[in-house]
Every structure is written in structure tokens, then in C-alpha cells.
mmCIF file of C-alpha atoms in Angstrom:
data_model
loop_
_atom_site.group_PDB
_atom_site.id
_atom_site.type_symbol
_atom_site.label_atom_id
_atom_site.label_comp_id
_atom_site.label_asym_id
_atom_site.label_seq_id
_atom_site.Cartn_x
_atom_site.Cartn_y
_atom_site.Cartn_z
ATOM 1 C CA MET A 1 -40.965 -67.533 -24.739
ATOM 2 C CA ILE A 2 -37.814 -67.084 -22.644
ATOM 3 C CA GLN A 3 -37.127 -70.833 -22.878
ATOM 4 C CA THR A 4 -37.230 -70.638 -26.680
ATOM 5 C CA LYS A 5 -34.771 -67.723 -26.818
ATOM 6 C CA ILE A 6 -32.329 -69.539 -24.554
ATOM 7 C CA PHE A 7 -32.727 -72.725 -26.621
ATOM 8 C CA ASN A 8 -32.160 -70.817 -29.885
ATOM 9 C CA PHE A 9 -29.117 -69.070 -28.383
ATOM 10 C CA LYS A 10 -27.557 -72.415 -27.417
ATOM 11 C CA ILE A 11 -28.174 -73.891 -30.870
ATOM 12 C CA SER A 12 -26.792 -70.843 -32.655
ATOM 13 C CA ARG A 13 -23.695 -70.908 -30.458
ATOM 14 C CA ILE A 14 -23.129 -74.593 -31.220
ATOM 15 C CA VAL A 15 -23.591 -73.992 -34.948
ATOM 16 C CA PHE A 16 -21.176 -71.038 -34.756
ATOM 17 C CA LEU A 17 -18.509 -73.157 -33.037
ATOM 18 C CA CYS A 18 -18.963 -76.006 -35.526
ATOM 19 C CA LEU A 19 -18.578 -73.643 -38.469
ATOM 20 C CA HIS A 20 -15.383 -72.210 -36.974
ATOM 21 C CA PHE A 21 -13.998 -75.686 -36.443
ATOM 22 C CA LEU A 22 -14.764 -76.661 -40.034
ATOM 23 C CA PHE A 23 -13.220 -73.447 -41.339
ATOM 24 C CA PHE A 24 -9.945 -74.047 -39.497
ATOM 25 C CA ALA A 25 -9.909 -77.744 -40.370
ATOM 26 C CA LEU A 26 -10.447 -77.109 -44.075
ATOM 27 C CA PHE A 27 -8.470 -73.964 -44.767
ATOM 28 C CA LEU A 28 -5.412 -74.196 -42.539
ATOM 29 C CA PRO A 29 -2.587 -76.487 -43.659
ATOM 30 C CA ALA A 30 -2.272 -79.452 -41.358
ATOM 31 C CA GLU A 31 1.049 -80.722 -42.671
ATOM 32 C CA GLY A 32 3.357 -77.864 -41.769
ATOM 33 C CA LYS A 33 3.930 -74.629 -39.929
ATOM 34 C CA VAL A 34 5.363 -71.462 -41.374
ATOM 35 C CA ARG A 35 8.512 -69.885 -39.942
ATOM 36 C CA GLY A 36 9.608 -66.844 -41.870
ATOM 37 C CA GLN A 37 9.171 -67.736 -45.532
ATOM 38 C CA ARG A 38 9.841 -71.455 -45.106
ATOM 39 C CA ILE A 39 7.288 -74.161 -44.483
ATOM 40 C CA LEU A 40 8.303 -76.624 -41.800
ATOM 41 C CA ASN A 41 7.024 -79.950 -42.998
ATOM 42 C CA PRO A 42 7.293 -83.127 -40.898
ATOM 43 C CA GLU A 43 8.188 -84.973 -44.106
ATOM 44 C CA SER A 44 11.346 -82.854 -44.307
ATOM 45 C CA SER A 45 12.750 -84.939 -41.461
ATOM 46 C CA ARG A 46 13.081 -87.941 -43.792
ATOM 47 C CA ARG A 47 16.544 -89.289 -44.364
ATOM 48 C CA LEU A 48 18.607 -87.275 -46.808
ATOM 49 C CA THR A 49 20.011 -89.534 -49.470
ATOM 50 C CA SER A 50 21.911 -87.466 -52.001
ATOM 51 C CA SER A 51 24.973 -85.316 -51.453
ATOM 52 C CA SER A 52 23.118 -82.330 -52.944
ATOM 53 C CA GLN A 53 20.453 -82.660 -50.229
ATOM 54 C CA VAL A 54 23.158 -82.744 -47.564
ATOM 55 C CA SER A 55 24.868 -79.669 -49.039
ATOM 56 C CA ASN A 56 21.487 -77.876 -49.143
ATOM 57 C CA LEU A 57 21.080 -78.640 -45.438
ATOM 58 C CA GLU A 58 24.584 -77.285 -44.767
ATOM 59 C CA ASN A 59 23.811 -74.104 -46.722
ATOM 60 C CA ARG A 60 20.578 -73.554 -44.756
ATOM 61 C CA ILE A 61 22.287 -73.860 -41.359
ATOM 62 C CA LYS A 62 25.612 -72.168 -42.202
ATOM 63 C CA PRO A 63 24.431 -68.510 -41.712
ATOM 64 C CA PHE A 64 23.094 -69.401 -38.271
ATOM 65 C CA LEU A 65 26.371 -71.018 -37.186
ATOM 66 C CA GLU A 66 28.457 -68.140 -38.551
ATOM 67 C CA HIS A 67 26.287 -65.681 -36.622
ATOM 68 C CA ARG A 68 26.813 -67.666 -33.406
ATOM 69 C CA ILE A 69 30.590 -67.598 -33.908
ATOM 70 C CA ARG A 70 30.640 -63.837 -34.541
ATOM 71 C CA ARG A 71 28.400 -63.302 -31.516
ATOM 72 C CA ALA A 72 30.590 -65.318 -29.127
ATOM 73 C CA GLY A 73 31.911 -63.016 -26.442
ATOM 74 C CA ARG A 74 29.878 -60.055 -27.708
ATOM 75 C CA PHE A 75 26.583 -59.223 -26.098
ATOM 76 C CA ARG A 76 25.665 -56.195 -28.220
ATOM 77 C CA GLY A 77 26.444 -54.754 -31.612
ATOM 78 C CA LEU A 78 25.347 -57.565 -33.911
ATOM 79 C CA PRO A 79 22.041 -57.393 -35.738
ATOM 80 C CA GLN A 80 19.432 -60.033 -34.984
ATOM 81 C CA LEU A 81 19.095 -62.960 -37.344
ATOM 82 C CA HIS A 82 16.216 -62.970 -39.783
ATOM 83 C CA PRO A 83 13.639 -65.613 -38.810
ATOM 84 C CA GLU A 84 14.255 -67.531 -42.045
ATOM 85 C CA ASP A 85 17.951 -67.891 -41.091
ATOM 86 C CA ILE A 86 17.106 -69.675 -37.847
ATOM 87 C CA PRO A 87 17.128 -73.413 -38.533
ATOM 88 C CA ALA A 88 14.025 -75.439 -37.868
ATOM 89 C CA GLU A 89 14.093 -78.178 -35.267
ATOM 90 C CA SER A 90 13.881 -80.743 -38.055
ATOM 91 C CA ASP A 91 17.048 -79.250 -39.611
ATOM 92 C CA ILE A 92 18.982 -79.645 -36.360
ATOM 93 C CA LEU A 93 17.768 -83.223 -35.917
ATOM 94 C CA GLN A 94 18.691 -83.936 -39.519
ATOM 95 C CA LEU A 95 22.298 -82.939 -38.742
ATOM 96 C CA ALA A 96 22.584 -85.815 -36.296
ATOM 97 C CA ARG A 97 21.231 -88.245 -38.874
ATOM 98 C CA VAL A 98 23.658 -87.230 -41.622
ATOM 99 C CA TRP A 99 26.678 -86.305 -39.493
ATOM 100 C CA ASN A 100 28.967 -88.768 -41.294
ATOM 101 C CA ASN A 101 28.003 -87.293 -44.683
ATOM 102 C CA LEU A 102 28.667 -83.645 -43.745
ATOM 103 C CA SER A 103 31.709 -81.896 -45.157
ATOM 104 C CA PRO A 104 34.743 -81.520 -42.851
ATOM 105 C CA GLU A 105 34.503 -77.712 -43.184
ATOM 106 C CA PHE A 106 30.897 -77.726 -41.973
ATOM 107 C CA LYS A 107 31.720 -80.064 -39.079
ATOM 108 C CA GLY A 108 34.476 -77.670 -37.982
ATOM 109 C CA LEU A 109 32.125 -74.692 -38.251
ATOM 110 C CA TYR A 110 29.481 -76.530 -36.220
ATOM 111 C CA LYS A 111 31.930 -77.535 -33.486
ATOM 112 C CA GLU A 112 33.222 -73.968 -33.218
ATOM 113 C CA ALA A 113 29.686 -72.558 -33.021
ATOM 114 C CA ILE A 114 28.531 -74.852 -30.216
ATOM 115 C CA ARG A 115 31.725 -74.630 -28.176
ATOM 116 C CA ILE A 116 31.249 -73.824 -24.486
ATOM 117 C CA PRO A 117 33.167 -70.647 -23.615
ATOM 118 C CA LYS A 118 36.324 -71.154 -21.556
ATOM 119 C CA SER A 119 35.106 -68.548 -19.060
ATOM 120 C CA PHE A 120 32.222 -70.811 -18.000
ATOM 121 C CA LEU A 121 32.514 -72.696 -14.717
ATOM 122 C CA VAL A 122 31.737 -76.395 -14.540
ATOM 123 C CA HIS A 123 30.061 -78.554 -11.918
ATOM 124 C CA GLN A 124 30.435 -82.290 -12.286
ATOM 125 C CA SER A 125 27.773 -84.546 -10.805
ATOM 126 C CA PRO A 126 28.845 -86.656 -7.821
ATOM 127 C CA GLY A 127 28.547 -89.829 -9.895
ATOM 128 C CA GLY A 128 30.507 -88.272 -12.753
ATOM 129 C CA ASN A 129 27.662 -88.901 -15.203
ATOM 130 C CA PHE A 130 27.178 -85.333 -16.433
ATOM 131 C CA GLU A 131 28.577 -81.824 -16.251
ATOM 132 C CA VAL A 132 26.728 -78.530 -15.801
ATOM 133 C CA TYR A 133 28.378 -75.451 -17.330
ATOM 134 C CA TYR A 134 27.448 -72.006 -16.022
ATOM 135 C CA THR A 135 28.674 -68.442 -15.743
ATOM 136 C CA THR A 136 28.252 -65.769 -13.096
ATOM 137 C CA VAL A 137 28.738 -62.777 -15.428
ATOM 138 C CA GLY A 138 26.942 -61.539 -18.533
ATOM 139 C CA PRO A 139 23.391 -61.989 -19.778
ATOM 140 C CA ASP A 140 23.503 -65.793 -19.409
ATOM 141 C CA SER A 141 24.684 -65.679 -15.807
ATOM 142 C CA VAL A 142 23.209 -67.619 -12.948
ATOM 143 C CA SER A 143 22.101 -65.616 -9.957
ATOM 144 C CA SER A 144 24.235 -66.130 -6.872
ATOM 145 C CA ALA A 145 21.360 -65.061 -4.615
ATOM 146 C CA ASP A 146 19.671 -67.687 -2.487
ATOM 147 C CA HIS A 147 16.142 -67.730 -3.896
ATOM 148 C CA TYR A 148 14.979 -70.572 -1.703
ATOM 149 C CA GLY A 149 15.751 -68.857 1.585
ATOM 150 C CA PHE A 150 17.722 -71.691 3.118
ATOM 151 C CA GLU A 151 19.884 -70.778 6.052
ATOM 152 C CA GLY A 152 22.078 -72.825 8.288
ATOM 153 C CA ALA A 153 19.451 -72.652 11.029
ATOM 154 C CA ASP A 154 16.821 -74.090 8.683
ATOM 155 C CA TRP A 155 18.555 -77.418 8.505
ATOM 156 C CA SER A 156 18.053 -79.833 11.322
ATOM 157 C CA VAL A 157 19.914 -83.033 11.892
ATOM 158 C CA LYS A 158 17.693 -86.060 12.223
ATOM 159 C CA THR A 159 18.319 -88.029 15.329
ATOM 160 C CA ASP A 160 17.480 -91.671 15.626
ATOM 161 C CA LYS A 161 14.481 -92.135 17.857
ATOM 162 C CA GLY A 162 13.547 -95.303 19.604
ATOM 163 C CA ASN A 163 10.417 -95.850 17.532
ATOM 164 C CA GLY A 164 12.416 -95.931 14.273
ATOM 165 C CA VAL A 165 11.166 -92.615 12.899
#
């Protein structure tokens, strides 16, 4: 009797999980995700061909860039962006694809919005292959505390031993 109850419980649990899987597979859209009121569709990352499509892309991203410019140097006092004003990842990638077709005004707005503040410090890699920009003040600052706990006494100089180790 107990064996039958356990067996029935296992079957009912499997049936329950299968029904849930089918429900989500059938009723949830597989082709896109929703952010705000917009549907993010992977097909939207196709190449834009007409100038009206490029200007639509510019108009979608323009409020976000203008907000970044107004926010530069200010840490408080500006309202948050609405989720539908934040560009999707596909929109940002699309900018790189159609950069040559963008209007000069939009290119200038974009360059101003992504500019690294002059107050940031820079560290150039020893090989000169990349630069790291950082600040020590404000909400984006890097901590100057030593979180790894290294001290001068922790470092030891390796000496050459006779066995090659």
C-alpha cells in the first residue's frame, strides 16, 4: 500500500512538471523579451537598410544619450530614465553596424555622451595595448584600501637554489 502511494506520488509529480513545461513552452513568446513596452526581438538586429530605419534608431537612442550628457558631473537631482528609454543591447550593437549612415548631429551627441570625464585618472598597460580609466572620488570611485592584505613583509624574493627550484 505504501509502495503504491509513493509510486503514484512520483508519477503525479512527473506529470505536473511536464504540464508546467508544456505551458511555458506554448504560451510564452520564444522570439523576444519585453523591456518596458518594447519587445526585444533578435530579428531586430538585422542590418538596417533605409535611411528612415536609421533615423528611427537615432530617435530611440537619443533620449538616453541626452540624459547621460545632462547627468555628467551630477550625481543627484535628475530623475531616473523610464525603462523604455534605455536602449536594448541590439540597438547599441546596431549603432556600430550603421555608424557610417548616422547623421553628423547624432554622432556628435553620441561622442559627447560616452566621453570619459577629464577628472578620471588613467593607467596605461606596460605594453601600451590598453588604458584603464578610474576615479577616486564620487559614486564610481575605486577603493584605495588594500582588500587583498598584501604587505611588504608578505613578499619574498626567490633565491636560486642549487636544485633549480
